[in-house]
Tab-separated table of C-alpha atoms and ligand atoms in Angstrom:
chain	number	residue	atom	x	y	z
Y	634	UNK	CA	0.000	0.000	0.000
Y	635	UNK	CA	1.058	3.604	-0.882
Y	636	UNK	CA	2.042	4.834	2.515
Y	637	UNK	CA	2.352	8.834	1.177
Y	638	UNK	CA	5.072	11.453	0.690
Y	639	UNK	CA	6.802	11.264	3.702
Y	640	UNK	CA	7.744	7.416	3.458
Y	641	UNK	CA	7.953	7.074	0.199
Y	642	UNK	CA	10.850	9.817	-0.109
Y	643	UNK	CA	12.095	10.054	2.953
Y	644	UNK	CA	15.412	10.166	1.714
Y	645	UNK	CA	15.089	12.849	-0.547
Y	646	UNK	CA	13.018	14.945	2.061
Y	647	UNK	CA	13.646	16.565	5.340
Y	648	UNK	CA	12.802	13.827	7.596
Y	649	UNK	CA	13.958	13.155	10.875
Y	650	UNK	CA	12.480	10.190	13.364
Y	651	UNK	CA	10.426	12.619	15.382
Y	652	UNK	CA	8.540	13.843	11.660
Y	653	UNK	CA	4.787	12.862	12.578
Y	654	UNK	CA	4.408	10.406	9.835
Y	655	UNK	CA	1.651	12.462	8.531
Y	656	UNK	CA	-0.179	11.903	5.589
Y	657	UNK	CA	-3.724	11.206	3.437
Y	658	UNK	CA	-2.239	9.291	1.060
Y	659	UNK	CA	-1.027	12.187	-1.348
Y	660	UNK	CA	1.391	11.546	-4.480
Y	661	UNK	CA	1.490	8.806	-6.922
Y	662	UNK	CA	-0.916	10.417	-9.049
Y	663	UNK	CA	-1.550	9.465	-12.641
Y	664	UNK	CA	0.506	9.878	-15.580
Y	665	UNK	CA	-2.020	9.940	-18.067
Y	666	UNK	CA	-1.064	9.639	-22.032
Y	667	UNK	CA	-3.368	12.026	-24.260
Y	668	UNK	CA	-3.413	10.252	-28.057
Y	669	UNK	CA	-5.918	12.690	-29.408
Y	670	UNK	CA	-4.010	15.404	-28.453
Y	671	UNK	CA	-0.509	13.989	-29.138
Y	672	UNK	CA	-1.658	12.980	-32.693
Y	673	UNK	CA	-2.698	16.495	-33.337
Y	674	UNK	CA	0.582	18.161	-31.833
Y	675	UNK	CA	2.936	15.604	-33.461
Y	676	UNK	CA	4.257	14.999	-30.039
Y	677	UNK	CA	4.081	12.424	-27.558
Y	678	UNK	CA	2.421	14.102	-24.930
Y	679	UNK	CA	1.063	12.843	-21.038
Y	680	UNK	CA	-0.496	14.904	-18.365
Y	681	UNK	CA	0.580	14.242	-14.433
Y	682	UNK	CA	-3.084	14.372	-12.874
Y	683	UNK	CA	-2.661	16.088	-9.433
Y	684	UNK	CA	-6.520	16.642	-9.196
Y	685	UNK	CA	-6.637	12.900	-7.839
Y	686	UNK	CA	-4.290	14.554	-4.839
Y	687	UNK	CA	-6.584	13.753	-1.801
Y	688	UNK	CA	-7.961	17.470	-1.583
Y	689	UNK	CA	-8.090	17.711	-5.462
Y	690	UNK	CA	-4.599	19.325	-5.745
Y	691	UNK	CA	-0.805	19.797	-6.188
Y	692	UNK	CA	-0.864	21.318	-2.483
Y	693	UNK	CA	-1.479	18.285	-0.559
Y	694	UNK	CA	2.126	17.692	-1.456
Y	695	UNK	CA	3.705	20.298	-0.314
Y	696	UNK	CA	1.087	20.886	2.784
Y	697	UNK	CA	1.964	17.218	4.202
Y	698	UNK	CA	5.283	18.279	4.737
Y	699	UNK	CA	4.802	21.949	5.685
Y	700	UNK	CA	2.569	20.807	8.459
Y	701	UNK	CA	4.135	18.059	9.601
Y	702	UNK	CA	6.965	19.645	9.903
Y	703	UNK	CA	5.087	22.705	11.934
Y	704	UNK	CA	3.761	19.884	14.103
Y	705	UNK	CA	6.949	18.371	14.825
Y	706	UNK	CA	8.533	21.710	15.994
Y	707	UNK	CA	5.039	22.568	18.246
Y	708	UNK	CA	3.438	24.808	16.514
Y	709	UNK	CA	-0.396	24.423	17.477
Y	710	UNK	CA	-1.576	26.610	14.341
Y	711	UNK	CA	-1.226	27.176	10.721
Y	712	UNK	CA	-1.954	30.339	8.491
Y	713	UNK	CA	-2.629	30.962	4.903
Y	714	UNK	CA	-3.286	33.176	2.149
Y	715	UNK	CA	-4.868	31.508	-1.041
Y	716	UNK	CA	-6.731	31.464	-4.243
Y	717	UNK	CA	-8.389	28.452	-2.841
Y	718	UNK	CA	-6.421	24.968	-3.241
Y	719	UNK	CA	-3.732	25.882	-0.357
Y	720	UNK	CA	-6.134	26.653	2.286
Y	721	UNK	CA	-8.370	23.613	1.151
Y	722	UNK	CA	-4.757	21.398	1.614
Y	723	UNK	CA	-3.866	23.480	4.749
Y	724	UNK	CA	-7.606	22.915	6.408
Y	725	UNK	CA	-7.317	19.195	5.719
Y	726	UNK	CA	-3.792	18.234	6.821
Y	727	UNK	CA	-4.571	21.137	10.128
Y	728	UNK	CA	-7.605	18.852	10.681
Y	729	UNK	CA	-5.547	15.666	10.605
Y	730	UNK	CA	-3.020	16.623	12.358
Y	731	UNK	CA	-5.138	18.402	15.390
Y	732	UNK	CA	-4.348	21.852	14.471
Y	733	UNK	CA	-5.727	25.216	13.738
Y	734	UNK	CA	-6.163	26.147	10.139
Y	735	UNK	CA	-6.568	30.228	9.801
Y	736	UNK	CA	-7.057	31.025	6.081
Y	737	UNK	CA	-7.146	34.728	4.521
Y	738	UNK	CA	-8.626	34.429	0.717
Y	739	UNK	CA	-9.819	37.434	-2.001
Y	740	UNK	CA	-13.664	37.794	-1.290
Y	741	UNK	CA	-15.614	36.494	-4.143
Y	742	UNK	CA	-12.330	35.466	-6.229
Y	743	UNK	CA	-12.126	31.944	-5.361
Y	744	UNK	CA	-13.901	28.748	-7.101
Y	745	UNK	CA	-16.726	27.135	-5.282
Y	746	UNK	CA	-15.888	23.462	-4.537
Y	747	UNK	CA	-12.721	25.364	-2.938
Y	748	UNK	CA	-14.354	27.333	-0.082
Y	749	UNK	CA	-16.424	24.188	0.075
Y	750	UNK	CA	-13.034	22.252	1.045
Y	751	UNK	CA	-12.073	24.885	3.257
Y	752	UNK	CA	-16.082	24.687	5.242
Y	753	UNK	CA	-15.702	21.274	5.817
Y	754	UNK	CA	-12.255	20.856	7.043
Y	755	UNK	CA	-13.365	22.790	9.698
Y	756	UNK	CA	-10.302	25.859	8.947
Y	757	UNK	CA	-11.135	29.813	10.685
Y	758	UNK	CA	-11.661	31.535	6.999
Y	759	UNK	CA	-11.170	35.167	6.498
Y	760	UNK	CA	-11.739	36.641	2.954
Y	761	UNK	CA	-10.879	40.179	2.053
Y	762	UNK	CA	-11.769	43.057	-0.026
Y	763	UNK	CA	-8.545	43.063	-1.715
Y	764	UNK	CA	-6.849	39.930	-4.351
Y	765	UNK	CA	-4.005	37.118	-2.695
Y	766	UNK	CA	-1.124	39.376	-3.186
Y	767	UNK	CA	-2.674	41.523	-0.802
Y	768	UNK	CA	-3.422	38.613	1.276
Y	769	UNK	CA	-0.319	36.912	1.140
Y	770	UNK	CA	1.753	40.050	2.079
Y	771	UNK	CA	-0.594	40.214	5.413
Y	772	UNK	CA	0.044	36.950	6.266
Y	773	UNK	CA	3.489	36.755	6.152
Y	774	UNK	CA	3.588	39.820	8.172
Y	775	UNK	CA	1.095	38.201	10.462
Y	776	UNK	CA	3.057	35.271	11.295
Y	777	UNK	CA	5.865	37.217	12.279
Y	778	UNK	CA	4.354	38.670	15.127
Y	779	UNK	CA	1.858	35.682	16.062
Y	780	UNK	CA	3.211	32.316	17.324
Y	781	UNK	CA	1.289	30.675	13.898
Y	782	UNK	CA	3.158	28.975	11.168
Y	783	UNK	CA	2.789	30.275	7.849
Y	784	UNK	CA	2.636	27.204	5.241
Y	785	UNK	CA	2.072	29.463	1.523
Y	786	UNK	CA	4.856	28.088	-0.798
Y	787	UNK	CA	7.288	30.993	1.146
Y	788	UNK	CA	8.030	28.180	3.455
Y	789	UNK	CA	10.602	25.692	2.064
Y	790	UNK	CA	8.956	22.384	3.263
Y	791	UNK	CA	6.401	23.456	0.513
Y	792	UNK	CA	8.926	23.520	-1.926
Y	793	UNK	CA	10.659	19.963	-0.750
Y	794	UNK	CA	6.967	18.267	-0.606
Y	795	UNK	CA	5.932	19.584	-3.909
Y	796	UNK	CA	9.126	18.471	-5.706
Y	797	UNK	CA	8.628	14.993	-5.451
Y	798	UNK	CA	6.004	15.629	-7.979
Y	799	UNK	CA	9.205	15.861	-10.784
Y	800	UNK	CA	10.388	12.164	-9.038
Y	801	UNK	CA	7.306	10.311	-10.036
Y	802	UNK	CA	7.258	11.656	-13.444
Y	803	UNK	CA	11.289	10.108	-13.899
Y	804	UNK	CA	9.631	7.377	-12.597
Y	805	UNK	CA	6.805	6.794	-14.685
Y	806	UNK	CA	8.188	7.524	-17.573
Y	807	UNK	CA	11.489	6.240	-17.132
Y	808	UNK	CA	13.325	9.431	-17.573
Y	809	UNK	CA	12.873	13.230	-17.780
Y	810	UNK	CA	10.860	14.242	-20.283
Y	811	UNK	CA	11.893	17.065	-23.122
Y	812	UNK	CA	9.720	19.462	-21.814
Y	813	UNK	CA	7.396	20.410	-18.566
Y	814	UNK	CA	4.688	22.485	-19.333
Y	815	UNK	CA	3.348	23.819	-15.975
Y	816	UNK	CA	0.889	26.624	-14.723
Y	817	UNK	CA	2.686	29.787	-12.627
Y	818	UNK	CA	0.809	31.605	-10.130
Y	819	UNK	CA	2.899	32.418	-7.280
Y	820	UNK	CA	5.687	30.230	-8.503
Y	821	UNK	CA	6.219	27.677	-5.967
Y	822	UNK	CA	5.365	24.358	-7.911
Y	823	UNK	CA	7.846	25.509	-10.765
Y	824	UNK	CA	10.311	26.138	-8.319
Y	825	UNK	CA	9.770	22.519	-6.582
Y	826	UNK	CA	9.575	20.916	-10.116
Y	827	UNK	CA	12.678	22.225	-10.624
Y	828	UNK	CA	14.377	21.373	-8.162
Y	829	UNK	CA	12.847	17.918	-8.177
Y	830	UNK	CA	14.215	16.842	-11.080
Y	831	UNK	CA	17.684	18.074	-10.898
Y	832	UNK	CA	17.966	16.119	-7.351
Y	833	UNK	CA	16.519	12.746	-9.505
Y	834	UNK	CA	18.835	13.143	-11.783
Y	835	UNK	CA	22.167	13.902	-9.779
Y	836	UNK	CA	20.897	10.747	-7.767
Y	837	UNK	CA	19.575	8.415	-10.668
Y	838	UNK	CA	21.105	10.276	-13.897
Y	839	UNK	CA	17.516	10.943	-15.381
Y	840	UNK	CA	18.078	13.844	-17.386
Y	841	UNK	CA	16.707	16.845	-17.176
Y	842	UNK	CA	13.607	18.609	-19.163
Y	843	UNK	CA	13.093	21.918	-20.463
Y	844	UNK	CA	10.735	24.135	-18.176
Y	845	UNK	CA	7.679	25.864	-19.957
Y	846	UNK	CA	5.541	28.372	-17.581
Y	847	UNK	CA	2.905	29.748	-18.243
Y	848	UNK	CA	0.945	32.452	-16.458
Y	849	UNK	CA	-2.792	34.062	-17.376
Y	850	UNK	CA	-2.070	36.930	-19.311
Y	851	UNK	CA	-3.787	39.376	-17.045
Y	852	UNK	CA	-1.732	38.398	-14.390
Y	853	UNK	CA	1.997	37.580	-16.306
Y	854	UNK	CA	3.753	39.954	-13.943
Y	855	UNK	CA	7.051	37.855	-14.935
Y	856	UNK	CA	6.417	38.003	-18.781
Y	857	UNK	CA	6.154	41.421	-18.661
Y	858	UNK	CA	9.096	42.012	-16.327
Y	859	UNK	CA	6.696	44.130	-13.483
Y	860	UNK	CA	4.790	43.201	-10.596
Y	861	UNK	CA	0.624	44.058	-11.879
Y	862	UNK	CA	-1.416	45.446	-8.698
Y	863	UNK	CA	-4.695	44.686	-10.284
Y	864	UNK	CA	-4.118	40.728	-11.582
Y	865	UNK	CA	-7.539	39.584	-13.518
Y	866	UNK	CA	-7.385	36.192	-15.454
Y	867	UNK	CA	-10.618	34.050	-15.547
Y	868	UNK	CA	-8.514	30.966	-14.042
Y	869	UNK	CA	-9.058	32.447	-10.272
Y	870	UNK	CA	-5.613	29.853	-8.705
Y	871	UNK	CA	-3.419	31.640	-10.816
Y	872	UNK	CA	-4.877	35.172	-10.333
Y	873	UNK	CA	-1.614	36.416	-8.710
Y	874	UNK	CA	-0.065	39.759	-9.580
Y	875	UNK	CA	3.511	40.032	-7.945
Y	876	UNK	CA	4.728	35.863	-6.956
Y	877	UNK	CA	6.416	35.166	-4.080
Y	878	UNK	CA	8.950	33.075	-6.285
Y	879	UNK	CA	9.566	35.494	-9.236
Y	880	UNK	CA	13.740	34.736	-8.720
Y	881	UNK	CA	13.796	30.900	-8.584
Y	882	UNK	CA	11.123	30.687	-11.279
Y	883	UNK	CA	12.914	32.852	-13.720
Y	884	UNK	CA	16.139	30.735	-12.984
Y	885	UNK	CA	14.011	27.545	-13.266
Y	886	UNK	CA	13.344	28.986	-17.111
Y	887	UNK	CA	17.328	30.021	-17.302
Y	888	UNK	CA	18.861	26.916	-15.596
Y	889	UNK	CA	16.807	24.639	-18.008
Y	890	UNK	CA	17.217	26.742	-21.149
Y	891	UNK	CA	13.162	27.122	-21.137
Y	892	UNK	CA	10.431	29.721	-21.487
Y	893	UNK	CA	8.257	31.439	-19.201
Y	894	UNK	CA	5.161	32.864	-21.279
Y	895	UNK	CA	1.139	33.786	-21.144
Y	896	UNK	CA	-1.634	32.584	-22.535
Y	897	UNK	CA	-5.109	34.641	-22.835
Y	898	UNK	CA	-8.030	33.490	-20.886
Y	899	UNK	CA	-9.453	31.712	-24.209
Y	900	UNK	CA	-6.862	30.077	-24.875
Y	901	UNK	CA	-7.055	28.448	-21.252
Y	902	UNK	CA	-11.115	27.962	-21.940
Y	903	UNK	CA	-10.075	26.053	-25.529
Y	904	UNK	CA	-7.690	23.999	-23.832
Y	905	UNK	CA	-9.656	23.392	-21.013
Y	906	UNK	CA	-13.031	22.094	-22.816
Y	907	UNK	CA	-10.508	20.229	-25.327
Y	908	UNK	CA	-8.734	18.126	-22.980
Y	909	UNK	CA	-12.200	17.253	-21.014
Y	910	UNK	CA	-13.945	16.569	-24.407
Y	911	UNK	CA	-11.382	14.814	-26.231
Y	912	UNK	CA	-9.340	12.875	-23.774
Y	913	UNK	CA	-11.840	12.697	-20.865
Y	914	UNK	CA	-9.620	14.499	-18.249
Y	915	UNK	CA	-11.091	17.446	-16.791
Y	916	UNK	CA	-8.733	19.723	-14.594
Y	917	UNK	CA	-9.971	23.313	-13.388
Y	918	UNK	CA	-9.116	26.226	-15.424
Y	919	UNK	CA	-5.652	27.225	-13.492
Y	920	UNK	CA	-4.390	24.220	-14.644
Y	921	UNK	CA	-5.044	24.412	-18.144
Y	922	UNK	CA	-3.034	27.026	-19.050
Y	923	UNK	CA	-0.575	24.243	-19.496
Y	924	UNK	CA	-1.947	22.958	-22.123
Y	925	UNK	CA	-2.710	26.225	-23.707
Y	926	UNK	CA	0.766	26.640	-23.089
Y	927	UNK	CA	2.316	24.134	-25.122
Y	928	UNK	CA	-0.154	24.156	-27.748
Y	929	UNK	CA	0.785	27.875	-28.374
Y	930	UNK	CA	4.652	27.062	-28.243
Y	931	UNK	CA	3.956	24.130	-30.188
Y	932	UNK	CA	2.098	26.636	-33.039
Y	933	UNK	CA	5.330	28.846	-32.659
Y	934	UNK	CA	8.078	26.430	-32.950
Y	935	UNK	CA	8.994	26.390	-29.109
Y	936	UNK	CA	8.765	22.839	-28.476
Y	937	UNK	CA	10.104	20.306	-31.115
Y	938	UNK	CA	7.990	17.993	-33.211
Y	939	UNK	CA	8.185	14.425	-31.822
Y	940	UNK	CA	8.943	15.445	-28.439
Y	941	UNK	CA	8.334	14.012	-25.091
Y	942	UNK	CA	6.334	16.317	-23.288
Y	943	UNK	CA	4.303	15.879	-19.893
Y	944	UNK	CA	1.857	18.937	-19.095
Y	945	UNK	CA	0.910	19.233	-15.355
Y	946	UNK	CA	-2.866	19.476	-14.679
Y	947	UNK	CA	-2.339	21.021	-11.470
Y	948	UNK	CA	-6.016	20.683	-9.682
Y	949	UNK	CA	-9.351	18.514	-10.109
Y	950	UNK	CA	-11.972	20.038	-12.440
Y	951	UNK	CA	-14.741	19.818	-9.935
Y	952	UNK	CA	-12.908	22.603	-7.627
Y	953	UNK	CA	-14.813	24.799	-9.992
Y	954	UNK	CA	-18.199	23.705	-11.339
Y	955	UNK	CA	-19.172	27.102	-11.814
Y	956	UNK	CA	-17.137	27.867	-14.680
Y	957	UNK	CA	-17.314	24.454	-16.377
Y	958	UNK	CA	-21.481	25.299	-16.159
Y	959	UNK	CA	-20.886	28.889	-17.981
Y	960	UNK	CA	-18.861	27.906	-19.995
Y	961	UNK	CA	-20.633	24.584	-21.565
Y	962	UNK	CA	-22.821	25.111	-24.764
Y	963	UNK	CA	-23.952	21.806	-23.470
Y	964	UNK	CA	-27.156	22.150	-21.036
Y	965	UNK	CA	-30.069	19.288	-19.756
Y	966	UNK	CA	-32.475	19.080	-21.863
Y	967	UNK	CA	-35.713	18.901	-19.581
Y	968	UNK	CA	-38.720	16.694	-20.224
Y	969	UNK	CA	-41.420	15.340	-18.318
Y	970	UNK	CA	-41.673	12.254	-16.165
Y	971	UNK	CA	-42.421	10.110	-19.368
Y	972	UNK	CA	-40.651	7.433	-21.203
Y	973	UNK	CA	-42.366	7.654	-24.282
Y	974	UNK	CA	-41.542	11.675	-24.235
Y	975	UNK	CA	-37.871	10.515	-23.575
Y	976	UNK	CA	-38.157	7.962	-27.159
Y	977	UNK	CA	-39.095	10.222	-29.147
Y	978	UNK	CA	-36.785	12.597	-28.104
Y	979	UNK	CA	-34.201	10.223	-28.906
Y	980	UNK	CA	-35.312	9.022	-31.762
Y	981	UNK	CA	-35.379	12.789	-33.318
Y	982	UNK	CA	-31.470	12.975	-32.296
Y	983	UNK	CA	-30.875	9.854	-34.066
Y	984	UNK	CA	-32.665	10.796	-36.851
Y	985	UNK	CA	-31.163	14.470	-36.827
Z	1073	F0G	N1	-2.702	25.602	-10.486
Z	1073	F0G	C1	-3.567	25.609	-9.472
Z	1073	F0G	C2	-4.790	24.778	-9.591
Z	1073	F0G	C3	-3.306	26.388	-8.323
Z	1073	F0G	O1	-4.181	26.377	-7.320
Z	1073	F0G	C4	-2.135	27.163	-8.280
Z	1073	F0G	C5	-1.834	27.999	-7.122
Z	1073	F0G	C6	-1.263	27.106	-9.376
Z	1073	F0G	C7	-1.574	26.318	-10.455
Z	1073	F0G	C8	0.005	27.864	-9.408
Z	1073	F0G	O2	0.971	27.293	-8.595
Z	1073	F0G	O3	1.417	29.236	-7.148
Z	1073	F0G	O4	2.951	27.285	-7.218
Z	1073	F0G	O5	2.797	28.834	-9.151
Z	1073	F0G	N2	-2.633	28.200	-6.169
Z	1073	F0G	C9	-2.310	28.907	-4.934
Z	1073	F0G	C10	-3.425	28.741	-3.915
Z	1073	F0G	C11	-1.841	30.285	-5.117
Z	1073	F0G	O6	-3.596	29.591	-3.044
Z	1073	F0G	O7	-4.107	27.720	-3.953
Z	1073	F0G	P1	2.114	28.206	-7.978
């Protein structure tokens, strides 16, 4: 049985023997081929499914460590600013591990099954007139003067939980691939992807890929080389205007001779229905800009034709049923209890 992050990689991970052994079974997520979608690209292309994460998410792997590790040393509480999927992680792991989960999130600005998360896991939830940079800069500031732990992506267990991510793509596939297309909000999971896979590969000589990030292009503060105080981008995790890991992102890009680029929110919307509708994987919006990533870079020459690529679908479609209902041409047809009614209806499509 998978016994989660913590004992699966100890060794690559900050562990010591008093480490609660912590955990809801994160990682070892799917590594899912798309044919449809290779075929069309003329590469070989896979998603890593982190929406089958136990909250839906990336973050549980980075929030098992961050609050174990908070645990071990005695903290009793946890604080967080998010777009939604942190403090959904944070409430859970808090909750498992008998903490206190405060959360600070931009009123109105984050998806549905999200706050739902946060509700049930039983987290103190604050949500401000203002958007996460906002939200993150109190926090931090916060939990200087408060004994709380802060556990956003500033805190390097975040980084070491969410890197192992990189190890069990090496794994799957049996090496690196040529390229990681992945979504940048704050910047932390580009960072830990990083990071990841040059660790793999000084330890198990798996090569290393070529980074591709890709931020909203109403909130690409790093594509356009300036922090942007009013972020707007219909994919609400990566609505982030100034990220906390601008440095390490940009030398994720450099290091790995890759790109860091944006993609407009209908781009994201295309990729997003495509990828649900052709492949039968359906990730929330945030995550998709992946995909419209690489499709763009694909269009432009940026990644090369036969290629090995493996786009990370960072968080579960259902975090956000609101969109996927606007968006959808596709709505119930009603009809009354009767199954004659329902024949005949089906009949006409067939006939149609
Ligand atoms: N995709 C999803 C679904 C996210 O929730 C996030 C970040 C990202 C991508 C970007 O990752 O920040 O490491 O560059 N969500 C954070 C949150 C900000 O609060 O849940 P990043």
């Amino acid at each position: 049985m998978w016994k989660g992050l913590i004992q699966e990689f100890a060794e690559f991970l900050p562990v010591t023997n008093k480490t609660p052994k912590l955990t809801l079974q994160e990682g070892n997520t799917p590594l899912i081929h798309l044919p449809k979608l290779s075929e069309k690209l003329g590469i070989e292309l896979y998603v890593k499914t982190e929406g089958t994460n136990p909250t839906g998410s990336f973050k549980d792997r980075g929030m098992v460590m961050a609050v174990a590790k908070a645990k071990e040393a005695g903290s009793d509480t946890v604080i967080c600013a998010s777009t939604g999927n942190t403090s959904a992680a944070a409430a859970a792991y808090a909750a498992r591990a008998n903490m206190k989960c405060i959360v600070l999130i931009p009123d109105g600005k984050i998806a549905f099954g999200k706050l739902a998360q946060a509700v049930m896991y039983g987290a103190e939830i604050y949500a401000i007139q203002g958007n996460f940079d906002h939200a993150l800069t109190m926090v931090r500031n916060i939990s200087e003067k408060l004994p709380i732990t802060l556990v956003n992506s500033v805190n390097p267990y975040r980084i070491e939980g969410q890197k192992t991510a990189a190890f069990e793509v090496c794994e799957q596939l049996g090496s690196a691939p040529d390229y990681l297309a992945i979504p940048v909000g704050n910047a932390g999971n580009i960072t830990a992807y990083w990071k990841g896979f040059k660790e793999y590969n000084e330890k198990k000589q798996t090569g290393l890929p070529k980074i591709h990030g890709f931020q909203a292009e109403g909130a690409a503060a790093i594509v356009r080389g300036e922090p942007i105080e009013n972020p707007e981008t219909i994919a609400t995790a990566i609505r982030i205007g100034n990220p906390a890991s601008w440095e390490t992102a940009v030398k994720a890009k450099e290091e790995s001779n890759g790109k860091i680029d944006s993609v407009t929110d209908e781009e994201i919307i295309e990729a997003y229905q495509l990828i649900a509708r052709e492949e039968g994987v359906f990730a929330e919006p945030g995550s998709c800009a992946s995909i419209a990533g690489l499709i763009k870079h694909r269009k432009l020459g940026l990644i090369k034709e036969g290629s090995k690529v493996v786009a990370v679908l960072t968080g579960n479609g259902l975090k956000d049923p609101n969109t996927a209902i606007d968006v959808s041409e596709i709505k119930p047809i009603v009809l009354p209890n009767d199954e004659e009614v329902f024949l005949n209806q089906l009949n006409g499509v067939t006939v149609q």
